[in-house]
């Protein structure tokens, strides 16, 4: 059996010492957490990621989750929404409502949050290339509800660099994509100051096959690129950096994941300080965690309950601010209600029964944890130094450096599974005849027609001239240097569709291939 972490860091049989631990929680460099009292003051936000089919069906799931004790919503969007196509577009065929909810216009957003006051919840939206459009719809809906925009809070992922490196749902080339991101930074800092304007994502880098050190290094390198882009735009790092958050994966190696989270805070505090941040709140790394989707197995799926519990506990011991736990059946389908409920109960049992929240950073001072935190950090800095020498993340992506490193790590991990060097319970050891799951979640194939019919009705009832004028103004803005967020919000409020708005920018910016 291998005695190394997933990143290849050797694990010694015994650790006899660690450097003295003088640092306190809530103080620079935040290795031990960003709050002095951590979960004694407030538990992490318990999120459940949901979105499927139509806005109507997703709305029912949101009301169910809120009734079960969820304290924040996380919205999954279908692939056409993520890459800027309306449901009736030929490119959307076969994908409408499949991996998330289909949102074609403000009308769908109104249905999605029917009966839910945006001022009373926080919402995380996993959206990148079309983040500006979905955020515009959310803001437009908040205005319709009479909410104070200065008070609404939530997060958009809005991390396009990891799309080029690991996930693939990009639309525009890097330069105009970065423009849209910094336009959001600027607009929200003035108009929606409590909104987290980007969730810099290591999650998808890990899901693509990276190891823990690569996830950490590539995520922070991307974050550094966003910081520099905002500074170049003239934004104050002490203001906009407070609205940046991170999104990490939590994989199977319990102690390595905890060390990764502790190292991440320490490294980010140094990166922000080196770039001029003097306000401690601008130096803090706040992060959401999702348990590892790629670790779930279709074989013996109930084993995934234990995997998710192990990963969730590591995220909590690592000091996460927000957590999503996967359903045990997600290797087979979108989670059923039963699986989603058990996933949420997992968090609640950890939070209210386990005792791990009673003290801050309970593993601090462990010879193993402190040494492993240092080793993970050192290995991640080596990657970041190499990326800096290339000219930053954009150059590292354009030269396929990140992609190749992730692909190599994925290959090595899979090879270890197939040779039995790495054990996967129920897959290559302790196997048995398939038990099967009696219930899986199915998406009705008629969803595309339902959405298309809604689009026909919308276009026949909206003010066509107002829509055309708003789209024309957006095109002029895209060809110039204006901040595009007010123009996108105006188009959304006139009920221009997501595809129409994305197409205006496709025409101006081109597509990345």
Short mmCIF file of C-alpha atoms in Angstrom, two decimals:
data_model
loop_
_atom_site.label_atom_id
_atom_site.label_comp_id
_atom_site.label_asym_id
_atom_site.label_seq_id
_atom_site.Cartn_x
_atom_site.Cartn_y
_atom_site.Cartn_z
CA UNK A 1 0.00 0.00 0.00
CA UNK A 2 1.28 3.47 -0.88
CA UNK A 3 2.38 5.68 2.00
CA UNK A 4 2.14 8.96 0.12
CA UNK A 5 -0.61 11.52 -0.25
CA UNK A 6 -2.44 11.85 -3.57
CA UNK A 7 0.09 14.56 -4.44
CA UNK A 8 3.01 12.21 -3.93
CA UNK A 9 4.14 13.70 -0.61
CA UNK A 10 5.78 10.96 1.46
CA UNK A 11 4.02 10.14 4.73
CA UNK A 12 6.49 9.18 7.44
CA UNK A 13 5.72 6.38 9.85
CA UNK A 14 6.11 8.73 12.79
CA UNK A 15 6.32 12.51 13.28
CA UNK A 16 8.20 13.64 16.37
CA UNK A 17 8.18 17.41 16.09
CA UNK A 18 6.57 20.44 14.54
CA UNK A 19 7.52 24.10 14.58
CA UNK A 20 6.17 26.03 17.59
CA UNK A 21 2.57 27.21 17.03
CA UNK A 22 2.44 30.88 18.03
CA UNK A 23 -0.29 31.90 15.60
CA UNK A 24 -3.85 32.50 16.77
CA UNK A 25 -7.04 32.00 14.76
CA UNK A 26 -8.37 35.14 13.07
CA UNK A 27 -4.91 36.64 12.72
CA UNK A 28 -2.53 36.92 9.75
CA UNK A 29 -1.62 34.61 8.02
CA UNK A 30 -4.87 32.83 9.00
CA UNK A 31 -3.51 29.27 8.93
CA UNK A 32 -5.80 28.44 11.85
CA UNK A 33 -8.93 30.06 10.41
CA UNK A 34 -10.29 33.49 9.55
CA UNK A 35 -12.49 33.87 12.65
CA UNK A 36 -11.25 33.97 16.23
CA UNK A 37 -14.11 31.78 17.44
CA UNK A 38 -14.83 29.92 14.16
CA UNK A 39 -17.84 27.60 14.55
CA UNK A 40 -18.48 28.52 18.20
CA UNK A 41 -19.70 31.83 16.84
CA UNK A 42 -21.51 30.52 13.78
CA UNK A 43 -21.60 27.25 11.88
CA UNK A 44 -20.68 27.09 8.23
CA UNK A 45 -23.45 27.72 5.70
CA UNK A 46 -25.04 24.40 4.85
CA UNK A 47 -25.71 24.53 1.14
CA UNK A 48 -27.31 21.99 -1.13
CA UNK A 49 -26.54 22.26 -4.82
CA UNK A 50 -29.74 21.89 -6.81
CA UNK A 51 -31.12 22.73 -10.20
CA UNK A 52 -32.71 20.52 -12.80
CA UNK A 53 -35.39 20.46 -15.43
CA UNK A 54 -37.49 23.61 -15.41
CA UNK A 55 -37.50 26.59 -13.08
CA UNK A 56 -40.81 25.31 -11.71
CA UNK A 57 -39.35 21.94 -10.69
CA UNK A 58 -36.19 23.46 -9.22
CA UNK A 59 -38.30 25.91 -7.22
CA UNK A 60 -40.09 22.96 -5.59
CA UNK A 61 -36.72 21.42 -4.61
CA UNK A 62 -35.54 24.76 -3.15
CA UNK A 63 -38.63 25.03 -0.96
CA UNK A 64 -38.07 21.42 0.15
CA UNK A 65 -34.41 22.05 1.02
CA UNK A 66 -35.21 25.26 2.92
CA UNK A 67 -37.85 23.37 4.90
CA UNK A 68 -35.22 20.71 5.77
CA UNK A 69 -32.86 23.32 7.26
CA UNK A 70 -30.66 24.37 4.35
CA UNK A 71 -29.25 27.83 5.11
CA UNK A 72 -28.14 28.78 1.60
CA UNK A 73 -29.07 27.81 -1.94
CA UNK A 74 -26.64 26.76 -4.66
CA UNK A 75 -27.99 26.85 -8.20
CA UNK A 76 -26.90 24.41 -10.89
CA UNK A 77 -27.57 25.53 -14.47
CA UNK A 78 -27.92 23.30 -17.50
CA UNK A 79 -25.21 23.27 -20.18
CA UNK A 80 -27.06 25.48 -22.71
CA UNK A 81 -27.45 28.17 -20.02
CA UNK A 82 -23.77 27.85 -19.12
CA UNK A 83 -22.58 28.39 -22.69
CA UNK A 84 -25.08 31.06 -23.71
CA UNK A 85 -27.69 29.22 -25.78
CA UNK A 86 -31.45 29.48 -25.36
CA UNK A 87 -33.31 26.19 -24.96
CA UNK A 88 -34.64 26.33 -28.51
CA UNK A 89 -31.18 26.64 -30.09
CA UNK A 90 -29.98 23.64 -32.10
CA UNK A 91 -26.89 23.39 -29.89
CA UNK A 92 -29.15 22.87 -26.87
CA UNK A 93 -30.73 19.71 -28.25
CA UNK A 94 -30.48 16.83 -25.77
CA UNK A 95 -29.07 18.98 -22.94
CA UNK A 96 -31.97 21.16 -21.76
CA UNK A 97 -32.54 20.75 -18.03
CA UNK A 98 -30.18 17.77 -17.77
CA UNK A 99 -27.33 18.81 -15.45
CA UNK A 100 -29.06 21.87 -14.05
CA UNK A 101 -31.99 24.19 -14.49
CA UNK A 102 -32.72 25.86 -17.83
CA UNK A 103 -32.83 29.66 -17.52
CA UNK A 104 -33.64 31.48 -20.75
CA UNK A 105 -34.86 34.84 -19.46
CA UNK A 106 -35.79 36.90 -16.42
CA UNK A 107 -39.17 35.16 -16.60
CA UNK A 108 -37.51 31.85 -15.69
CA UNK A 109 -35.58 33.51 -12.87
CA UNK A 110 -38.85 34.87 -11.47
CA UNK A 111 -40.28 31.34 -11.45
CA UNK A 112 -37.08 29.82 -10.02
CA UNK A 113 -37.32 31.96 -6.88
CA UNK A 114 -41.10 32.23 -6.60
CA UNK A 115 -42.06 32.48 -2.93
CA UNK A 116 -38.44 33.05 -1.86
CA UNK A 117 -37.33 36.52 -0.82
CA UNK A 118 -33.80 37.16 -2.07
CA UNK A 119 -33.14 39.52 0.83
CA UNK A 120 -33.58 36.61 3.26
CA UNK A 121 -31.20 34.05 1.72
CA UNK A 122 -27.73 33.78 0.23
CA UNK A 123 -27.48 32.22 -3.20
CA UNK A 124 -24.46 30.68 -4.86
CA UNK A 125 -24.62 30.33 -8.63
CA UNK A 126 -22.25 27.98 -10.45
CA UNK A 127 -22.00 29.98 -13.64
CA UNK A 128 -18.97 31.31 -15.49
CA UNK A 129 -19.10 32.40 -19.14
CA UNK A 130 -22.63 33.77 -18.71
CA UNK A 131 -22.13 34.92 -15.11
CA UNK A 132 -22.78 38.57 -15.99
CA UNK A 133 -26.17 37.68 -17.50
CA UNK A 134 -27.33 35.43 -14.65
CA UNK A 135 -26.19 37.97 -12.06
CA UNK A 136 -28.08 40.65 -14.00
CA UNK A 137 -31.23 38.49 -13.84
CA UNK A 138 -30.79 37.99 -10.08
CA UNK A 139 -30.33 41.73 -9.54
CA UNK A 140 -33.34 42.51 -11.72
CA UNK A 141 -35.46 40.08 -9.71
CA UNK A 142 -34.24 41.55 -6.41
CA UNK A 143 -35.28 44.99 -7.66
CA UNK A 144 -38.72 43.65 -8.61
CA UNK A 145 -39.06 42.21 -5.10
CA UNK A 146 -38.19 45.61 -3.63
CA UNK A 147 -34.97 44.37 -2.02
CA UNK A 148 -32.17 46.76 -1.09
CA UNK A 149 -29.35 45.84 -3.50
CA UNK A 150 -26.84 46.98 -0.88
CA UNK A 151 -28.04 44.12 1.35
CA UNK A 152 -28.49 41.12 -0.97
CA UNK A 153 -25.71 38.59 -0.75
CA UNK A 154 -24.47 35.54 -2.54
CA UNK A 155 -21.78 34.35 -4.92
CA UNK A 156 -21.29 33.84 -8.62
CA UNK A 157 -18.54 31.46 -9.62
CA UNK A 158 -17.43 33.72 -12.51
CA UNK A 159 -14.06 31.94 -12.78
CA UNK A 160 -13.33 31.63 -16.48
CA UNK A 161 -9.65 30.69 -16.24
CA UNK A 162 -10.37 27.25 -14.81
CA UNK A 163 -12.84 26.72 -17.68
CA UNK A 164 -10.00 26.99 -20.18
CA UNK A 165 -7.80 24.75 -18.03
CA UNK A 166 -10.18 22.07 -16.83
CA UNK A 167 -13.89 22.30 -17.56
CA UNK A 168 -14.60 23.74 -21.01
CA UNK A 169 -17.76 25.85 -20.64
CA UNK A 170 -16.19 29.02 -22.04
CA UNK A 171 -17.57 31.24 -24.80
CA UNK A 172 -15.32 34.23 -25.42
CA UNK A 173 -11.51 34.51 -25.66
CA UNK A 174 -9.57 35.21 -22.44
CA UNK A 175 -9.17 38.98 -22.84
CA UNK A 176 -12.89 39.92 -23.23
CA UNK A 177 -13.77 37.28 -20.63
CA UNK A 178 -11.45 38.99 -18.16
CA UNK A 179 -13.06 42.31 -19.08
CA UNK A 180 -16.50 40.97 -18.14
CA UNK A 181 -15.13 39.70 -14.82
CA UNK A 182 -13.53 43.01 -13.88
CA UNK A 183 -16.69 44.87 -14.98
CA UNK A 184 -18.58 42.74 -12.45
CA UNK A 185 -15.97 43.52 -9.77
CA UNK A 186 -16.33 47.24 -10.41
CA UNK A 187 -20.13 47.30 -10.66
CA UNK A 188 -20.77 45.19 -7.58
CA UNK A 189 -18.29 47.08 -5.41
CA UNK A 190 -20.50 50.13 -5.92
CA UNK A 191 -24.02 48.73 -6.32
CA UNK A 192 -24.11 45.27 -4.68
CA UNK A 193 -21.31 45.50 -2.10
CA UNK A 194 -22.18 42.32 -0.16
CA UNK A 195 -22.06 40.13 -3.26
CA UNK A 196 -19.07 37.81 -3.71
CA UNK A 197 -18.12 38.64 -7.26
CA UNK A 198 -16.04 35.57 -8.00
CA UNK A 199 -15.61 32.11 -6.52
CA UNK A 200 -12.20 31.04 -7.72
CA UNK A 201 -12.64 27.36 -8.27
CA UNK A 202 -10.27 24.53 -7.57
CA UNK A 203 -13.21 22.13 -7.48
CA UNK A 204 -13.34 21.54 -11.22
CA UNK A 205 -9.56 21.39 -11.50
CA UNK A 206 -9.67 18.51 -9.01
CA UNK A 207 -12.63 16.88 -10.76
CA UNK A 208 -10.62 16.97 -14.00
CA UNK A 209 -8.00 14.81 -12.31
CA UNK A 210 -5.49 17.07 -10.56
CA UNK A 211 -3.99 16.15 -7.22
CA UNK A 212 -4.40 18.27 -4.08
CA UNK A 213 -1.24 20.33 -4.55
CA UNK A 214 -2.12 21.12 -8.19
CA UNK A 215 -5.66 22.09 -7.19
CA UNK A 216 -4.27 24.48 -4.60
CA UNK A 217 -1.51 25.93 -6.77
CA UNK A 218 -3.51 26.42 -9.96
CA UNK A 219 -6.45 27.91 -8.06
CA UNK A 220 -4.31 30.46 -6.23
CA UNK A 221 -2.38 31.26 -9.43
CA UNK A 222 -5.71 32.02 -11.13
CA UNK A 223 -6.72 34.12 -8.14
CA UNK A 224 -3.50 36.09 -8.42
CA UNK A 225 -4.31 36.77 -12.09
CA UNK A 226 -7.75 38.12 -11.17
CA UNK A 227 -6.21 40.35 -8.52
CA UNK A 228 -3.75 41.81 -11.01
CA UNK A 229 -6.49 42.37 -13.63
CA UNK A 230 -8.61 44.28 -11.13
CA UNK A 231 -5.63 46.35 -9.97
CA UNK A 232 -4.83 47.17 -13.61
CA UNK A 233 -8.43 48.39 -13.98
CA UNK A 234 -7.79 50.84 -11.14
CA UNK A 235 -9.76 49.01 -8.43
CA UNK A 236 -8.65 49.15 -4.80
CA UNK A 237 -7.42 45.72 -3.64
CA UNK A 238 -8.50 46.56 -0.10
CA UNK A 239 -12.09 46.83 -1.37
CA UNK A 240 -12.59 44.25 -4.11
CA UNK A 241 -10.45 41.50 -2.54
CA UNK A 242 -12.95 41.26 0.32
CA UNK A 243 -15.58 40.07 -2.17
CA UNK A 244 -13.47 37.29 -3.63
CA UNK A 245 -14.13 33.78 -2.38
CA UNK A 246 -12.81 30.34 -3.27
CA UNK A 247 -14.41 27.00 -4.07
CA UNK A 248 -12.44 23.88 -3.20
CA UNK A 249 -12.93 20.16 -3.60
CA UNK A 250 -12.61 17.82 -0.64
CA UNK A 251 -11.22 14.47 -1.72
CA UNK A 252 -10.57 11.20 0.10
CA UNK A 253 -7.17 11.72 1.75
CA UNK A 254 -8.40 13.11 5.06
CA UNK A 255 -5.26 14.75 6.43
CA UNK A 256 -3.96 16.04 3.10
CA UNK A 257 -7.24 17.86 2.50
CA UNK A 258 -7.12 19.52 5.92
CA UNK A 259 -3.51 20.56 5.29
CA UNK A 260 -4.52 21.91 1.86
CA UNK A 261 -7.15 24.21 3.36
CA UNK A 262 -4.80 25.48 6.08
CA UNK A 263 -2.02 26.09 3.52
CA UNK A 264 -4.45 27.88 1.18
CA UNK A 265 -5.27 30.54 3.76
CA UNK A 266 -1.63 31.12 4.58
CA UNK A 267 -0.60 31.37 0.93
CA UNK A 268 -3.43 33.69 -0.10
CA UNK A 269 -2.68 36.09 2.75
CA UNK A 270 0.88 36.38 1.46
CA UNK A 271 -0.21 36.82 -2.17
CA UNK A 272 -2.65 39.62 -1.32
CA UNK A 273 -0.19 41.32 0.99
CA UNK A 274 2.52 41.23 -1.66
CA UNK A 275 0.10 42.87 -4.13
CA UNK A 276 -0.63 45.72 -1.74
CA UNK A 277 -3.51 44.62 0.51
CA UNK A 278 -3.15 46.21 3.95
CA UNK A 279 -6.64 45.53 5.33
CA UNK A 280 -6.64 42.11 7.04
CA UNK A 281 -10.13 41.34 5.69
CA UNK A 282 -8.73 41.77 2.18
CA UNK A 283 -6.02 39.23 3.01
CA UNK A 284 -8.42 36.52 4.20
CA UNK A 285 -9.22 33.48 2.07
CA UNK A 286 -12.88 32.55 2.49
CA UNK A 287 -14.00 29.36 0.83
CA UNK A 288 -16.87 27.05 0.00
CA UNK A 289 -16.25 23.32 -0.17
CA UNK A 290 -18.01 20.56 -2.07
CA UNK A 291 -17.29 16.93 -1.43
CA UNK A 292 -15.58 15.17 -4.32
CA UNK A 293 -17.97 14.16 -7.08
CA UNK A 294 -15.30 12.13 -8.86
CA UNK A 295 -14.77 10.01 -5.73
CA UNK A 296 -18.35 8.70 -5.82
CA UNK A 297 -18.76 5.19 -7.18
CA UNK A 298 -21.63 3.61 -9.08
CA UNK A 299 -20.61 0.31 -7.49
CA UNK A 300 -22.06 -0.14 -3.97
CA UNK A 301 -23.37 3.45 -4.01
CA UNK A 302 -24.33 3.47 -0.32
CA UNK A 303 -20.59 3.44 0.42
CA UNK A 304 -20.65 7.03 -0.84
CA UNK A 305 -22.45 8.09 2.37
CA UNK A 306 -19.26 7.22 4.28
CA UNK A 307 -17.01 8.88 1.68
CA UNK A 308 -19.05 12.08 1.84
CA UNK A 309 -19.01 12.06 5.66
CA UNK A 310 -15.23 11.65 5.69
CA UNK A 311 -14.78 14.50 3.22
CA UNK A 312 -17.26 16.79 4.97
CA UNK A 313 -15.48 16.27 8.29
CA UNK A 314 -12.14 17.16 6.66
CA UNK A 315 -13.65 20.35 5.22
CA UNK A 316 -14.95 21.37 8.65
CA UNK A 317 -11.65 20.58 10.39
CA UNK A 318 -9.98 22.60 7.62
CA UNK A 319 -12.14 25.64 8.42
CA UNK A 320 -14.59 25.97 5.53
CA UNK A 321 -17.16 28.82 5.51
CA UNK A 322 -19.71 26.95 3.43
CA UNK A 323 -20.24 23.30 2.55
CA UNK A 324 -22.13 21.19 0.05
CA UNK A 325 -22.35 17.45 0.56
CA UNK A 326 -23.02 15.22 -2.45
CA UNK A 327 -25.83 12.70 -2.61
CA UNK A 328 -24.83 9.03 -2.49
CA UNK A 329 -26.51 8.37 -5.86
CA UNK A 330 -24.78 11.11 -7.86
CA UNK A 331 -22.55 8.64 -9.73
CA UNK A 332 -25.79 7.42 -11.30
CA UNK A 333 -27.96 10.54 -11.71
CA UNK A 334 -28.84 13.87 -10.23
CA UNK A 335 -29.57 13.30 -6.51
CA UNK A 336 -32.98 12.08 -5.48
CA UNK A 337 -34.75 13.89 -2.62
CA UNK A 338 -33.84 11.04 -0.26
CA UNK A 339 -30.14 11.29 -1.14
CA UNK A 340 -30.17 15.09 -0.85
CA UNK A 341 -31.75 14.85 2.60
CA UNK A 342 -29.14 12.38 3.88
CA UNK A 343 -26.40 14.63 2.47
CA UNK A 344 -27.80 17.57 4.43
CA UNK A 345 -28.30 15.49 7.58
CA UNK A 346 -24.61 14.53 7.33
CA UNK A 347 -23.66 18.18 7.78
CA UNK A 348 -26.17 18.68 10.58
CA UNK A 349 -24.87 15.66 12.52
CA UNK A 350 -21.29 16.91 12.16
CA UNK A 351 -22.33 20.41 13.21
CA UNK A 352 -24.60 19.57 16.12
CA UNK A 353 -23.54 16.12 17.39
CA UNK A 354 -19.87 15.42 16.69
CA UNK A 355 -18.23 17.98 18.97
CA UNK A 356 -15.66 19.03 16.34
CA UNK A 357 -17.07 22.57 16.38
CA UNK A 358 -16.45 23.10 20.09
CA UNK A 359 -12.94 24.51 19.68
CA UNK A 360 -11.09 26.33 16.92
CA UNK A 361 -8.72 24.39 14.63
CA UNK A 362 -8.68 21.31 16.88
CA UNK A 363 -5.87 19.61 14.94
CA UNK A 364 -3.47 22.54 15.33
CA UNK A 365 -0.15 21.48 16.83
CA UNK A 366 -0.42 17.94 15.54
CA UNK A 367 3.08 16.94 14.44
CA UNK A 368 1.63 15.35 11.31
CA UNK A 369 -0.80 18.15 10.37
CA UNK A 370 1.71 20.96 10.87
CA UNK A 371 4.41 19.18 8.86
CA UNK A 372 1.98 18.22 6.12
CA UNK A 373 0.63 21.78 5.91
CA UNK A 374 4.19 23.03 5.38
CA UNK A 375 4.92 20.37 2.74
CA UNK A 376 1.71 21.01 0.81
CA UNK A 377 2.43 24.75 0.86
CA UNK A 378 6.02 24.32 -0.33
CA UNK A 379 4.96 22.05 -3.19
CA UNK A 380 2.22 24.51 -4.25
CA UNK A 381 4.65 27.46 -4.22
CA UNK A 382 6.92 25.57 -6.62
CA UNK A 383 4.06 25.37 -9.11
CA UNK A 384 3.12 29.03 -8.64
CA UNK A 385 6.72 30.17 -9.11
CA UNK A 386 6.85 28.21 -12.38
CA UNK A 387 3.54 29.77 -13.56
CA UNK A 388 4.78 33.26 -12.62
CA UNK A 389 7.92 32.64 -14.68
CA UNK A 390 5.67 31.83 -17.67
CA UNK A 391 3.91 35.18 -17.28
CA UNK A 392 0.92 34.08 -15.20
CA UNK A 393 -2.11 31.81 -15.51
CA UNK A 394 -3.29 33.01 -18.92
CA UNK A 395 0.08 32.15 -20.48
CA UNK A 396 0.25 28.86 -18.58
CA UNK A 397 -3.19 27.94 -19.94
CA UNK A 398 -2.46 29.09 -23.49
CA UNK A 399 0.69 26.93 -23.52
CA UNK A 400 -1.33 23.94 -22.19
CA UNK A 401 0.92 23.69 -19.13
CA UNK A 402 -1.90 23.41 -16.59
CA UNK A 403 -3.93 21.09 -18.81
CA UNK A 404 -0.99 18.73 -19.30
CA UNK A 405 -0.14 18.62 -15.59
CA UNK A 406 -3.78 17.81 -14.73
CA UNK A 407 -3.98 15.14 -17.45
CA UNK A 408 -0.79 13.47 -16.20
CA UNK A 409 -2.05 13.40 -12.60
CA UNK A 410 -5.40 11.97 -13.73
CA UNK A 411 -3.64 9.24 -15.73
CA UNK A 412 -1.41 8.27 -12.81
CA UNK A 413 -4.35 8.13 -10.37
CA UNK A 414 -6.43 5.94 -12.70
CA UNK A 415 -3.46 3.67 -13.36
CA UNK A 416 -3.05 3.16 -9.61
CA UNK A 417 -6.73 2.21 -9.31
CA UNK A 418 -6.50 -0.25 -12.21
CA UNK A 419 -3.33 -1.93 -10.94
CA UNK A 420 -4.68 -2.10 -7.38
CA UNK A 421 -1.86 0.09 -6.04
CA UNK A 422 -4.58 2.44 -4.77
CA UNK A 423 -7.64 0.85 -3.17
CA UNK A 424 -11.17 1.89 -4.07
CA UNK A 425 -13.61 -0.02 -1.89
CA UNK A 426 -16.23 -1.81 -3.95
CA UNK A 427 -14.39 -1.08 -7.20
CA UNK A 428 -11.06 -2.91 -7.09
CA UNK A 429 -11.37 -4.51 -3.65
CA UNK A 430 -14.23 -5.84 -1.52
CA UNK A 431 -16.37 -6.16 -4.62
CA UNK A 432 -19.65 -8.04 -4.79
CA UNK A 433 -22.51 -8.61 -7.24
CA UNK A 434 -24.28 -5.36 -8.00
CA UNK A 435 -26.95 -4.38 -5.47
CA UNK A 436 -28.43 -1.64 -7.57
CA UNK A 437 -30.44 1.36 -6.37
CA UNK A 438 -34.18 1.18 -6.65
CA UNK A 439 -34.68 4.84 -7.47
CA UNK A 440 -32.69 7.22 -9.68
CA UNK A 441 -33.54 10.72 -10.79
CA UNK A 442 -34.81 11.04 -14.37
CA UNK A 443 -35.23 14.22 -16.44
CA UNK A 444 -38.24 14.26 -18.76
CA UNK A 445 -37.16 14.62 -22.41
CA UNK A 446 -40.12 16.99 -23.01
CA UNK A 447 -38.32 19.79 -21.10
CA UNK A 448 -36.89 21.32 -24.27
CA UNK A 449 -40.35 21.70 -25.83
CA UNK A 450 -41.72 23.24 -22.61
CA UNK A 451 -38.89 25.78 -22.56
CA UNK A 452 -39.23 26.47 -26.28
CA UNK A 453 -42.95 27.10 -25.90
CA UNK A 454 -42.21 29.56 -23.07
CA UNK A 455 -39.75 31.39 -25.34
CA UNK A 456 -42.35 31.66 -28.11
CA UNK A 457 -44.84 33.15 -25.65
CA UNK A 458 -42.24 35.53 -24.18
CA UNK A 459 -41.20 36.87 -27.57
CA UNK A 460 -44.80 37.40 -28.63
CA UNK A 461 -45.67 39.45 -25.53
CA UNK A 462 -42.55 41.52 -24.78
CA UNK A 463 -41.81 44.99 -26.16
CA UNK A 464 -39.80 44.10 -29.29
CA UNK A 465 -38.58 47.66 -29.92
CA UNK A 466 -37.35 48.04 -26.32
CA UNK A 467 -35.48 44.74 -26.57
CA UNK A 468 -33.81 45.71 -29.85
CA UNK A 469 -32.77 49.08 -28.44
CA UNK A 470 -31.29 47.48 -25.30
CA UNK A 471 -29.34 44.94 -27.35
CA UNK A 472 -28.05 47.68 -29.66
CA UNK A 473 -26.81 49.70 -26.68
CA UNK A 474 -25.10 46.58 -25.34
CA UNK A 475 -23.36 46.03 -28.67
CA UNK A 476 -22.13 49.62 -28.70
CA UNK A 477 -20.89 49.22 -25.12
CA UNK A 478 -19.10 45.98 -25.96
CA UNK A 479 -17.34 47.71 -28.86
CA UNK A 480 -16.29 50.50 -26.51
CA UNK A 481 -14.94 50.57 -22.99
CA UNK A 482 -18.10 51.08 -20.90
CA UNK A 483 -18.85 48.85 -17.94
CA UNK A 484 -21.25 46.30 -19.44
CA UNK A 485 -23.18 45.33 -16.31
CA UNK A 486 -25.74 48.21 -16.40
CA UNK A 487 -26.32 47.51 -20.10
CA UNK A 488 -26.84 43.78 -19.49
CA UNK A 489 -29.23 44.50 -16.61
CA UNK A 490 -31.21 46.85 -18.87
CA UNK A 491 -31.48 44.15 -21.56
CA UNK A 492 -32.54 41.54 -19.00
CA UNK A 493 -35.23 43.85 -17.62
CA UNK A 494 -36.61 44.28 -21.13
CA UNK A 495 -36.85 40.44 -21.28
CA UNK A 496 -34.07 39.93 -23.79
CA UNK A 497 -33.10 36.26 -23.57
CA UNK A 498 -29.84 34.85 -22.34
CA UNK A 499 -29.01 33.64 -25.85
CA UNK A 500 -29.75 37.01 -27.43
CA UNK A 501 -27.48 38.80 -24.96
CA UNK A 502 -24.70 36.21 -25.29
CA UNK A 503 -24.93 36.42 -29.09
CA UNK A 504 -24.40 40.19 -29.04
CA UNK A 505 -21.13 39.61 -27.21
CA UNK A 506 -20.23 36.65 -29.44
CA UNK A 507 -20.58 38.97 -32.42
CA UNK A 508 -18.31 41.56 -30.80
CA UNK A 509 -15.79 39.43 -28.91
CA UNK A 510 -15.68 36.26 -31.04
CA UNK A 511 -15.55 32.74 -29.66
CA UNK A 512 -12.61 30.92 -28.11
CA UNK A 513 -11.65 27.68 -29.85
#
